[in-house]
Coordinates of C-alpha atoms in Angstrom, one line a residue:
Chain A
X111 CA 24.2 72.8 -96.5
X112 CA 26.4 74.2 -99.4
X113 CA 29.0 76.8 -98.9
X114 CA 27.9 78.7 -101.5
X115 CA 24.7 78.3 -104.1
X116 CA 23.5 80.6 -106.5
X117 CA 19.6 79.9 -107.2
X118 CA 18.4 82.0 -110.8
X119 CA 20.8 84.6 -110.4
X120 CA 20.7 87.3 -113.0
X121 CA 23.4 90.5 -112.7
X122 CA 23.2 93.7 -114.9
X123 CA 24.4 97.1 -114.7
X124 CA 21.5 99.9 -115.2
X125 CA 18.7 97.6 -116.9
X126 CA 21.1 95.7 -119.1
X127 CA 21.7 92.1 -117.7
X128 CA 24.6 91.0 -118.5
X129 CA 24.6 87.6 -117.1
X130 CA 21.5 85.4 -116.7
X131 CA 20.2 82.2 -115.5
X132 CA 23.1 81.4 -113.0
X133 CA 22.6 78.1 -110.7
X134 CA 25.4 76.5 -108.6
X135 CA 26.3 75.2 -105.1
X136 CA 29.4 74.3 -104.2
X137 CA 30.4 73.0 -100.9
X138 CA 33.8 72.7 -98.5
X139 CA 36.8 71.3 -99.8
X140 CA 35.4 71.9 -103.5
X141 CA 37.3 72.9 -106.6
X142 CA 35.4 75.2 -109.1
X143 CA 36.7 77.2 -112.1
X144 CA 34.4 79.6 -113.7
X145 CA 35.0 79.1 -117.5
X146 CA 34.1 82.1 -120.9
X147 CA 35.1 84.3 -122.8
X148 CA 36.1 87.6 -122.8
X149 CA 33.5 89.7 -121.5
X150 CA 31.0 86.4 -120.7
X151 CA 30.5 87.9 -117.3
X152 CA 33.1 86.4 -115.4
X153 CA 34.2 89.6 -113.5
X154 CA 30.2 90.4 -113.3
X155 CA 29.9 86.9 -111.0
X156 CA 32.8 87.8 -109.0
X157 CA 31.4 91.0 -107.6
X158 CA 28.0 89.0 -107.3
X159 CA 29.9 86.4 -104.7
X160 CA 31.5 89.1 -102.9
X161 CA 28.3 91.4 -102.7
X162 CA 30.1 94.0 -104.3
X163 CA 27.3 94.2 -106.9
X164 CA 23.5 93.0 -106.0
X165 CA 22.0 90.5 -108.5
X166 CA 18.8 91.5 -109.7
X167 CA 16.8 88.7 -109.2
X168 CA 17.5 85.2 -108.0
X169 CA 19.7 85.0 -104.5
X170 CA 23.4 83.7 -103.9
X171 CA 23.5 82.6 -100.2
X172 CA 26.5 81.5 -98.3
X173 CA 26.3 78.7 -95.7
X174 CA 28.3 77.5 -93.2
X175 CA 28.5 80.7 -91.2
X176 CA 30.5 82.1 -94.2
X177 CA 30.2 86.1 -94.7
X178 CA 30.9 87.4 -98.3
X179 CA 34.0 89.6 -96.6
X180 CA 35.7 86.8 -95.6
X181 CA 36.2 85.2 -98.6
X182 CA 40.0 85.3 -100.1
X183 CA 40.0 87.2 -102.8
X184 CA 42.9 87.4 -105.3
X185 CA 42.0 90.6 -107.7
X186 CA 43.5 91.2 -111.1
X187 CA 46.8 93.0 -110.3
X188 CA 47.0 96.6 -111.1
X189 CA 49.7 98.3 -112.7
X190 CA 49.7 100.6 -109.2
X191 CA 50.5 97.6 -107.3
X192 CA 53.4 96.4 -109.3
X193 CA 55.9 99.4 -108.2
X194 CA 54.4 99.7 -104.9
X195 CA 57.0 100.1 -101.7
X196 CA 56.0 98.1 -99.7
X197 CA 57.5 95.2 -98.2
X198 CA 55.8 90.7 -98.6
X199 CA 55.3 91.0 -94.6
X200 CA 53.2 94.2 -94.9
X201 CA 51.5 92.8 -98.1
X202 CA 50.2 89.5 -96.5
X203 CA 49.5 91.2 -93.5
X204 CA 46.9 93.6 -95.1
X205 CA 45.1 90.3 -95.6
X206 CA 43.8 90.5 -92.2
X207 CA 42.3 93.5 -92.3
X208 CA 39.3 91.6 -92.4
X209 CA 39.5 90.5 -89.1
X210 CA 40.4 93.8 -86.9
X211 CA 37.0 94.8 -86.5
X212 CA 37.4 98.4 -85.2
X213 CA 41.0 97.5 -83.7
X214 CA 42.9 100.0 -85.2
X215 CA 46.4 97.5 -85.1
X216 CA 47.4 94.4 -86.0
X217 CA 47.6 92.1 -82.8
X218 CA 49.9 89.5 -82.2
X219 CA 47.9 86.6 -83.5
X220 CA 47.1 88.6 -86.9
X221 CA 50.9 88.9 -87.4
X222 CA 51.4 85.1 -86.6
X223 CA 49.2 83.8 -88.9
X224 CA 50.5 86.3 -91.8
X225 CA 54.6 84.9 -90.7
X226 CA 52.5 81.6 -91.1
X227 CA 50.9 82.3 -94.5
X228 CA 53.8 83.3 -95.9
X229 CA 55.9 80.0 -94.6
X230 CA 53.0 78.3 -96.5
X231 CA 53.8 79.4 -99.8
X232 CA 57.6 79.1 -99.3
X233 CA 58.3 82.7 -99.1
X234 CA 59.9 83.0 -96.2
X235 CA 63.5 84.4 -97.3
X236 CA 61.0 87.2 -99.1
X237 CA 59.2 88.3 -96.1
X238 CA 61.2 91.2 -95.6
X239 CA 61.7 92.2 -99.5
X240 CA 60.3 95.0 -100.9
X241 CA 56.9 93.3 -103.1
X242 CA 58.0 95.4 -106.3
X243 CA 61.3 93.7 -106.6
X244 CA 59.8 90.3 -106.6
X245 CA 59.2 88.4 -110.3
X246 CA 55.6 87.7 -111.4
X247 CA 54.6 84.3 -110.2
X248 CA 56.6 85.3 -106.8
X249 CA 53.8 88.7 -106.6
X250 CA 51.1 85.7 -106.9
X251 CA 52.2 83.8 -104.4
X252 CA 52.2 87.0 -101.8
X253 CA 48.7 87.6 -103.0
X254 CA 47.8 84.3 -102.5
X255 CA 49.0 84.1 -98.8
X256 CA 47.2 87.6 -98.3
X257 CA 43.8 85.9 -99.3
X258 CA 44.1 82.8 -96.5
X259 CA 45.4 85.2 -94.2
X260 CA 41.6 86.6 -95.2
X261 CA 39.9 83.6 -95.2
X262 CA 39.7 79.9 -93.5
X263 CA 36.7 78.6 -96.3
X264 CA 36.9 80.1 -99.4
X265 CA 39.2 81.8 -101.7
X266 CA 38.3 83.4 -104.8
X267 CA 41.0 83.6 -107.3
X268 CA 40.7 86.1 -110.5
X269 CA 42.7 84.4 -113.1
X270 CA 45.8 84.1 -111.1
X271 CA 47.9 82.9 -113.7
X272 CA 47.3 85.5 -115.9
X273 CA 51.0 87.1 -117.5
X274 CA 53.0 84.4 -115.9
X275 CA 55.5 82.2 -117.7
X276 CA 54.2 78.4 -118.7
X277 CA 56.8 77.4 -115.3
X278 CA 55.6 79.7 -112.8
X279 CA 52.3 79.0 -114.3
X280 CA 52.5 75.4 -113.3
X281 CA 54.1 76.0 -109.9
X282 CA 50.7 78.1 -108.8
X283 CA 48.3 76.0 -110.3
X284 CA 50.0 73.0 -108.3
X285 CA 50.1 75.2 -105.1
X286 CA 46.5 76.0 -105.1
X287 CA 45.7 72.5 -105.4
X288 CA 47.9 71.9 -102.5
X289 CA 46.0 74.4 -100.5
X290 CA 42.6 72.9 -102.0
X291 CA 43.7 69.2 -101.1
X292 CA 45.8 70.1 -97.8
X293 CA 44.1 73.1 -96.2
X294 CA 40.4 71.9 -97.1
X295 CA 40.4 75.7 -98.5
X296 CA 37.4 75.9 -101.0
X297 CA 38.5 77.4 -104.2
X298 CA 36.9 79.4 -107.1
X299 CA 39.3 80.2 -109.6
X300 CA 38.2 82.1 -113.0
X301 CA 40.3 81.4 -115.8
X302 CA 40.9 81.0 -119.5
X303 CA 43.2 78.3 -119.4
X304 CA 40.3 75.4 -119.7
X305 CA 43.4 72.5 -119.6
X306 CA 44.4 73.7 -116.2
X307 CA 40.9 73.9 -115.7
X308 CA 40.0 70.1 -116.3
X309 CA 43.1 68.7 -114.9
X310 CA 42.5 70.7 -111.7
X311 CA 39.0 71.4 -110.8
X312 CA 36.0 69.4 -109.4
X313 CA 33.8 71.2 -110.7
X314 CA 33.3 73.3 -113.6
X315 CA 31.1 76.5 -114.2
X316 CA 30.9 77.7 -118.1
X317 CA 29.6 80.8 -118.7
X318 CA 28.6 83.0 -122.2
X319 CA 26.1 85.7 -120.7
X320 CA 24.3 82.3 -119.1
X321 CA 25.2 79.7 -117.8
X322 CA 26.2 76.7 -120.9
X323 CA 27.1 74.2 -117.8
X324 CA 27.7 73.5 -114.2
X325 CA 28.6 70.2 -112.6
X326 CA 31.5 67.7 -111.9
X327 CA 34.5 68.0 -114.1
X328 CA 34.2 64.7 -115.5
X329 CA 30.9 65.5 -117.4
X330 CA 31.7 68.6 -118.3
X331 CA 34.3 66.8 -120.9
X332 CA 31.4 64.6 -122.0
X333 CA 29.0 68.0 -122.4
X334 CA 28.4 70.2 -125.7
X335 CA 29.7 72.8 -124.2
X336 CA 33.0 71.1 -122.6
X337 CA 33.7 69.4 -126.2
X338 CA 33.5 72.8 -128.0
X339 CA 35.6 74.5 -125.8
X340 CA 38.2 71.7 -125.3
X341 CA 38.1 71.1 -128.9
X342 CA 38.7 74.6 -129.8
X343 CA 41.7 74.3 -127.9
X344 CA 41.2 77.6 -126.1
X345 CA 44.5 78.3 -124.1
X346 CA 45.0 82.3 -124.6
X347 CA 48.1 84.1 -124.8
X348 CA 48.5 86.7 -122.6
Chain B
X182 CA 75.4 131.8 -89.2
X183 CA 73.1 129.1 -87.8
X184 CA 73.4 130.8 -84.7
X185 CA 72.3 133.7 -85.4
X186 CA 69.6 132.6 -87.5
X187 CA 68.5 130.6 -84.6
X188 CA 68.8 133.0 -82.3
X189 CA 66.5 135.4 -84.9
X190 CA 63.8 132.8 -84.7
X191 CA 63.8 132.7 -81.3
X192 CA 63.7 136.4 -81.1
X193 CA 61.0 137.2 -83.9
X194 CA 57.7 135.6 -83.3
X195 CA 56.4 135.2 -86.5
X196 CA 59.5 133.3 -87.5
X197 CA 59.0 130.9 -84.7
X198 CA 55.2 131.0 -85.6
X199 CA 56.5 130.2 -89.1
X200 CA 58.6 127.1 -88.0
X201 CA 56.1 125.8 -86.3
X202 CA 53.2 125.3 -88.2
X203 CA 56.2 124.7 -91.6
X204 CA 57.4 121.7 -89.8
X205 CA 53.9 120.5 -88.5
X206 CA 52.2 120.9 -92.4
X207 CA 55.3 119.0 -94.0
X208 CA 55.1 116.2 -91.4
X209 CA 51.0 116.1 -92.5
X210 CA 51.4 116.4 -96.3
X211 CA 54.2 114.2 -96.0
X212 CA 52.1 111.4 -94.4
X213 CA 49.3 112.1 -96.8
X214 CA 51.6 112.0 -99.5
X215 CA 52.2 108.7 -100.0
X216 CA 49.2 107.8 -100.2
X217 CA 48.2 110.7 -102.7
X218 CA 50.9 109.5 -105.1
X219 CA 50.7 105.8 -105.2
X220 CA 46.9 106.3 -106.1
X221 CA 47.9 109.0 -108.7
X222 CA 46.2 111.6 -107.2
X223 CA 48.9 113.7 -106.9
X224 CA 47.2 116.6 -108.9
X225 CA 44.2 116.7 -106.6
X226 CA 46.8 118.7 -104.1
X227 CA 47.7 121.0 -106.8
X228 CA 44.1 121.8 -107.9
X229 CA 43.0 122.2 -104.1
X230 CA 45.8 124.7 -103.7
X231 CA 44.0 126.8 -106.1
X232 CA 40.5 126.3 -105.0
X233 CA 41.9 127.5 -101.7
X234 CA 43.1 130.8 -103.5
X235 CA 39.7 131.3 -104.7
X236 CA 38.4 130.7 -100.9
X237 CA 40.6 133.0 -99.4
X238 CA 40.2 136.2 -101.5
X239 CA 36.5 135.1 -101.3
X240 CA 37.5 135.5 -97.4
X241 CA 38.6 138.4 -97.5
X242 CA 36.6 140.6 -99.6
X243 CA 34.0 138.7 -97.2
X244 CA 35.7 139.9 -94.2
X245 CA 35.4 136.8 -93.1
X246 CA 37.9 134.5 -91.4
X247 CA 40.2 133.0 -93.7
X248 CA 40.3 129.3 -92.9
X249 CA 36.9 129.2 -91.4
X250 CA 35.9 129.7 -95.6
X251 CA 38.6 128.2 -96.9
X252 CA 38.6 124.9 -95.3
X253 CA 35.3 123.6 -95.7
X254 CA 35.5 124.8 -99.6
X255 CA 38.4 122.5 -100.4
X256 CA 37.1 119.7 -98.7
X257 CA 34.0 119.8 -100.7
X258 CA 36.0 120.2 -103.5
X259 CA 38.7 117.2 -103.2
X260 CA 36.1 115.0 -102.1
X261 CA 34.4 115.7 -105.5
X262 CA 37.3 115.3 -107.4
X263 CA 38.5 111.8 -105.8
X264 CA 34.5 110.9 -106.3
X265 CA 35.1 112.3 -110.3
X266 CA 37.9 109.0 -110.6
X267 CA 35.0 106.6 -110.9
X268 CA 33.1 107.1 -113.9
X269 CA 31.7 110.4 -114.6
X270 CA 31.2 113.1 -117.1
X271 CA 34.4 114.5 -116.7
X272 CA 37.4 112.7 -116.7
X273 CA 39.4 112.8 -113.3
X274 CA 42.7 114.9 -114.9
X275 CA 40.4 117.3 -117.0
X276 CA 37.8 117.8 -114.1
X277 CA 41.1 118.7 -111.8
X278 CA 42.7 121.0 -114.5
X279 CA 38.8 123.0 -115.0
X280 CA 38.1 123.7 -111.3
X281 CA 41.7 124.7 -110.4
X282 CA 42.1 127.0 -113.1
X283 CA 38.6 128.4 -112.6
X284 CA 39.2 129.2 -109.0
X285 CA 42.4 130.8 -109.6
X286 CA 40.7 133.2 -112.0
X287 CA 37.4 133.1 -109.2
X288 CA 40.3 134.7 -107.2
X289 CA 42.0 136.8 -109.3
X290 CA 38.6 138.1 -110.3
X291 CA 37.0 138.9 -106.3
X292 CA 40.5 140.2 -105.7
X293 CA 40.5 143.0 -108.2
X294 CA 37.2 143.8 -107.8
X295 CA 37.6 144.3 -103.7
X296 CA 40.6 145.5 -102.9
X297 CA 42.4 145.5 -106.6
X298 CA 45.7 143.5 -107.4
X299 CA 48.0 143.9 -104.5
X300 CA 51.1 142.6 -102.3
X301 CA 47.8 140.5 -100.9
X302 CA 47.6 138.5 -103.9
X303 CA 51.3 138.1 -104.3
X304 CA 51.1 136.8 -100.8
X305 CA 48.5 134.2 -101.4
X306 CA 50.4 133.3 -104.8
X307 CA 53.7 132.6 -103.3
X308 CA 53.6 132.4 -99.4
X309 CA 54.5 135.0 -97.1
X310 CA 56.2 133.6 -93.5
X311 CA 54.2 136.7 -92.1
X312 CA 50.7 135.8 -93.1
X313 CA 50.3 133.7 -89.8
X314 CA 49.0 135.3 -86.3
X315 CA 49.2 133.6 -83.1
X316 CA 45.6 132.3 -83.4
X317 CA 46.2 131.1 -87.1
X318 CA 49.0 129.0 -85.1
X319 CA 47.1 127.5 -82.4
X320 CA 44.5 126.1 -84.9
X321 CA 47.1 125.0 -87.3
X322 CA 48.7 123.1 -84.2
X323 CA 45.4 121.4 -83.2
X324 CA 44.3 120.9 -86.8
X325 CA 47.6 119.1 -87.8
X326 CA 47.4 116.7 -84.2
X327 CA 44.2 115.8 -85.3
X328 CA 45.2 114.8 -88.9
X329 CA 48.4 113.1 -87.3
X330 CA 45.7 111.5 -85.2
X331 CA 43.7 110.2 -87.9
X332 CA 46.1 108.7 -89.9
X333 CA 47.8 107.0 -87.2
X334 CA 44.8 105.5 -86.3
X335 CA 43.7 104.5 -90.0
X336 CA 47.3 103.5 -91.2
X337 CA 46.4 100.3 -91.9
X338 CA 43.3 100.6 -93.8
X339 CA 44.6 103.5 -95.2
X340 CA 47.8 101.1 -96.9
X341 CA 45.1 98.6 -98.0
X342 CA 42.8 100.7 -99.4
X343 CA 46.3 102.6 -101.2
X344 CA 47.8 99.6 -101.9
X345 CA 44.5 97.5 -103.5
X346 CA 41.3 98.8 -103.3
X347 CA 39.6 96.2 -104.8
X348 CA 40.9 94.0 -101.8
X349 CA 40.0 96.0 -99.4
X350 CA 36.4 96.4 -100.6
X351 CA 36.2 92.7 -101.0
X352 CA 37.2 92.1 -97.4
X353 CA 34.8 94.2 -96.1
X354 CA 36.4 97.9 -95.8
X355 CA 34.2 101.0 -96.6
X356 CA 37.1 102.3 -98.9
X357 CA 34.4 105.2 -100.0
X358 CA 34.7 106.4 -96.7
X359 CA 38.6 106.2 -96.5
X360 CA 38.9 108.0 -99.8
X361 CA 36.6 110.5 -98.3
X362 CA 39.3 110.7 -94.9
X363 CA 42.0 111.3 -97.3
X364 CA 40.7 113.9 -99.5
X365 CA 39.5 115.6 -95.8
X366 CA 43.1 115.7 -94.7
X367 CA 44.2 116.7 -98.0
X368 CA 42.1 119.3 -98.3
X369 CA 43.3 120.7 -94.5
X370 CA 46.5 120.2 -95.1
X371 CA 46.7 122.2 -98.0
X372 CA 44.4 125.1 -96.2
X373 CA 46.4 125.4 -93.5
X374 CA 49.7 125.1 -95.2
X375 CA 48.7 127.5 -98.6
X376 CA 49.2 130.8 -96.9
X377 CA 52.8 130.0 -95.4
X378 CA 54.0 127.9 -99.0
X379 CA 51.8 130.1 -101.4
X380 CA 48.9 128.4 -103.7
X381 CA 51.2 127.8 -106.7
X382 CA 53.7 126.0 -104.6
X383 CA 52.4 124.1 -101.7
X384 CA 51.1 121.1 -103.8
X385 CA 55.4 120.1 -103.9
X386 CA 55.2 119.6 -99.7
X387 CA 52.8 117.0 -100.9
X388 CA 54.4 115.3 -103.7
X389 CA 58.4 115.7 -103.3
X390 CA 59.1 113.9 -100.0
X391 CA 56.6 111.1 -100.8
X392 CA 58.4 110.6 -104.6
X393 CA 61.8 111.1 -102.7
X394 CA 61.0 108.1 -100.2
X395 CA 59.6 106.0 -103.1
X396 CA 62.4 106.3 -104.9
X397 CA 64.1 104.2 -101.9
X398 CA 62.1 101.3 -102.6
X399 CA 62.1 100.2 -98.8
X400 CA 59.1 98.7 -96.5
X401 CA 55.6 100.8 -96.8
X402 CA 56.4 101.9 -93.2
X403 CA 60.1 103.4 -94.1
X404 CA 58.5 105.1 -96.3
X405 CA 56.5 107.1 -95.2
X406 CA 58.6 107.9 -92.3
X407 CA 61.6 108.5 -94.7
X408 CA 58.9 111.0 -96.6
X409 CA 58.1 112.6 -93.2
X410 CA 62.1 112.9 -91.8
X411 CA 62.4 114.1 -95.9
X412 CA 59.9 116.5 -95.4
X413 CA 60.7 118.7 -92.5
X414 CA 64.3 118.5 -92.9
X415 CA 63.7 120.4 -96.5
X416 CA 61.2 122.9 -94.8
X417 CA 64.0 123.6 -92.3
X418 CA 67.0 124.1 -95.2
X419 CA 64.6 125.6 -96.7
X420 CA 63.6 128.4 -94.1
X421 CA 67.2 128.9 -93.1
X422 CA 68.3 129.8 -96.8
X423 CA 65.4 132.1 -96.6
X424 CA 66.3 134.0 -94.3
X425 CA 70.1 134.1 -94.7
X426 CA 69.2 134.9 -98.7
X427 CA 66.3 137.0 -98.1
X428 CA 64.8 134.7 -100.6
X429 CA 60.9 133.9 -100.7
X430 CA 60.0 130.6 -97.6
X431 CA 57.8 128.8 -100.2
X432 CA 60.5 128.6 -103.6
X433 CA 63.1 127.6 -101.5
X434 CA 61.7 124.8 -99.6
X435 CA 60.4 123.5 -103.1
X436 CA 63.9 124.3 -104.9
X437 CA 65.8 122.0 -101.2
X438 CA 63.0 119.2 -101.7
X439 CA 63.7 119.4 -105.8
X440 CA 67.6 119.2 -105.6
X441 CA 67.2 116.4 -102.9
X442 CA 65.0 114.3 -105.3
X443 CA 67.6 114.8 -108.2
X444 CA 70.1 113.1 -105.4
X445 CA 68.2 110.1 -104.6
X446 CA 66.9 109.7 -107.6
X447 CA 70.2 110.0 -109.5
X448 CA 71.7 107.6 -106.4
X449 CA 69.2 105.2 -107.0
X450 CA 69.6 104.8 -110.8
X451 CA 73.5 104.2 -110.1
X452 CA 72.4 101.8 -107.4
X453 CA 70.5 99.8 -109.6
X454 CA 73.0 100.3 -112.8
X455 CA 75.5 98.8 -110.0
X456 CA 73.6 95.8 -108.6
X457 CA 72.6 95.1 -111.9
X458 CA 76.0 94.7 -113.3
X459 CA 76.7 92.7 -110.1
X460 CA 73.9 89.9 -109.9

């Protein structure tokens, strides 16, 4: 059974949909990146996978035992977050959160697997740092331990790379394909950057208020869709 | 002279009245603080003070108990206005701005029409260390355990819902509710420490010690224990140099918390000027 599959999805706010016709599965150890354009309905999936939004007809289900809150999330960072006091170790550990049911502490184990997380993604010398004084792709790379410190199947990654330099850029991309390849960690990522997104992913989902394509990387390069979009040469600046 | 101003407080029991609940509200709104600033809500404070004002000449032309009114008003009120952030008619600055300048003149206007413009209104406007009985005490006491309680018990959703909402509703956390928690203890906090600080002035417990503690840039946890040690240090300079001056509780407790944030704040720029020219 797939991890996750999407059957005739639609997702609107109000009575506007905004995004119609989605159908994908994807299962353990997968790779997906959710391709578009500004304002495709991107974001709009996103809150569909983690049930922060309803669709309005069609169903996405989650198999394998998986529950929508324990999917690692990565969010767009917030211009709060970037001057926020508070140190990589407290960061990571929020991660968990997830897993305290109505514990109103950390335990042991939840502080393990944060020192663990953070070993994973070589910041170790950072753990005690404050997170504000870190540099960009360094803020990503907390973030990114705090989602597997929420989740052991899934991660869901909201343009990580967006703002970063073309090095630190690299360095993530190549770390969550380590986690991906290593860890067995399912990953949807949603980004612009469609070269990353062929070189990386296993699968590609293309999106324009539909769905223009779904399916293995490989034929998305020999699809319409891919072509255009390759073609067009669509890496953004930030 | 500290002596003797101890040994006053000791001997007066509205001053010791006074130091107790002081120290208890700017450990509370020290905690809350943090939280209230980080999320920019820091205004909701200062538009609760003033809804309170409304409440408690409402109160009293009422005859009715003060915080028994006042309380459950402002909690109704600042869980509005943290409700207003997403979306709404009204955007979240303006809506604060209408309702606390409407309650002040609410007040203003039940006030002169009762019992007419008086030391009362001063009082409410700018704090009076005498405005607290014994049984205003023993609620403030129990009222400021409980939120102590609370947010002990909720730190840690409290810093994930602060520090990424989004995350936090992701992951499964009823962050409506937590905003709901902290605009209750907001709202309490403020109630219970208006009368001593004054309307216009007890919205600064809230903000300066958690700004102060930011400005150190340490661990989430240092700060907010930096923002509480802040906190009632400045309420205790602050009621000394009251009472030696014979100057009003509530301006000097702002005017200590305002010349220790031009410290840290001026120590922390040459800090960074100094590490900077360093690395």
């Amino acid at each position: 059974m797939a991890l996750i599959s999407c059957e005739n999805a639609a997702f609107g706010y109000d009575s506007e949909i905004v995004l119609s016709d989605i159908n994908f599965s994807l299962h353990g150890g997968e790779y997906m990146c959710i391709l578009g354009e500004n304002g495709a309905g991107k974001s709009t999936l996103i809150k569909g996978i983690l049930k922060l939004m309803n669709p309005v007809s069609g169903t996405i289900r989650m198999g394998e035992g998986l529950k929508a809150w324990e999917i690692g999330y990565l969010p767009q960072q917030t211009a709060v977050q970037k001057n926020f006091p508070a140190s990589v170790f407290e960061v990571v550990l929020s991660g968990r959160i997830n897993s305290m049911g109505i514990r109103p502490f950390y335990s042991g184990r939840d502080r393990k697997d944060a020192h663990e997380k953070i070993r994973l993604m070589g910041m170790e010398e950072y753990e005690k740092k404050s997170y504000q004084e870190l540099s960009g792709g360094q803020k990503q790379r907390v973030l990114l331990a705090r989602a597997l410190c929420a989740s052991k199947k899934l991660i869901l990654l909201d343009e990580p790379a967006a703002g970063l330099d073309p090095v630190a850029m690299n360095d993530l991309y190549e770390l969550i394909k380590d986690i991906n390849d290593n860890m067995k960690m399912t990953v949807i990522m949603v980004s612009h950057d469609v070269r990353a997104a062929v070189k990386y992913a296993s699968h590609i989902l293309h999106l324009s208020h539909k769905q223009l394509f779904f399916g293995t990387t490989a034929d998305y390069i020999k699809s319409s869709a891919g072509k255009e979009f390759l073609e067009g040469g669509t890496v953004y600046d930030y | 002279m500290i002596i003797n101003t101890i040994n006053a407080i000791f001997s007066y029991p509205f001053l010791m009245r006074a130091f107790v609940v002081g120290i208890l509200v700017s450990l509370c709104a020290a905690l809350l603080g943090v939280s209230l600033v980080m999320k920019r809500y820091s205004m909701i404070g200062d538009g609760l003070s003033h809804v309170g004002f409304g409440a408690l000449a409402a109160a009293a032309a009422l005859n009715a108990a003060p915080l028994s009114v006042a309380i459950p008003v402002c909690i109704v009120c600042a869980i509005c206005l943290l409700r207003l952030k997403d979306g709404s008619l009204v955007a979240g600055d303006s809506a604060i701005a209408i309702v606390s300048s409407s309650s002040l003149a609410i007040g203003i206007m039940i006030i002169s029409m009762s019992s007419g413009m008086n030391t009362d209104v001063y009082n409410y406007m700018f704090g009076s260390i005498l405005a607290l009985s014994y049984a205003d005490m023993v609620l403030c006491i129990v009222v400021s355990i409980l939120i102590i309680a609370v947010y002990i018990l909720f730190y840690n959703r409290i810093f994930s819902f602060t520090f990424d909402e989004v995350f936090a509703r992701a992951t499964g956390t009823n962050t409506g509710m937590y905003s709901i928690v902290l605009a209750v203890l907001t709202a309490v906090t403020i109630v219970i420490g208006m009368r001593m600080m004054g309307a216009l002035l007890i919205s600064s417990l809230v903000i300066f010690p958690a700004l102060t503690a930011i400005k150190m840039r340490k661990t989430y946890k240092k700060v907010i224990v930096i923002s509480a040690v802040v906190s009632v240090i400045c309420f205790v300079v602050g009621m000394f140099v009251s009472f030696n001056a014979e100057a009003p509780v509530g301006a000097s407790i702002v005017i200590i918390n305002l010349a220790v944030f031009i410290i840290v704040s001026l120590y922390s720029c040459v800090k960074r000027l100094f590490t900077q020219k360093h690395v």
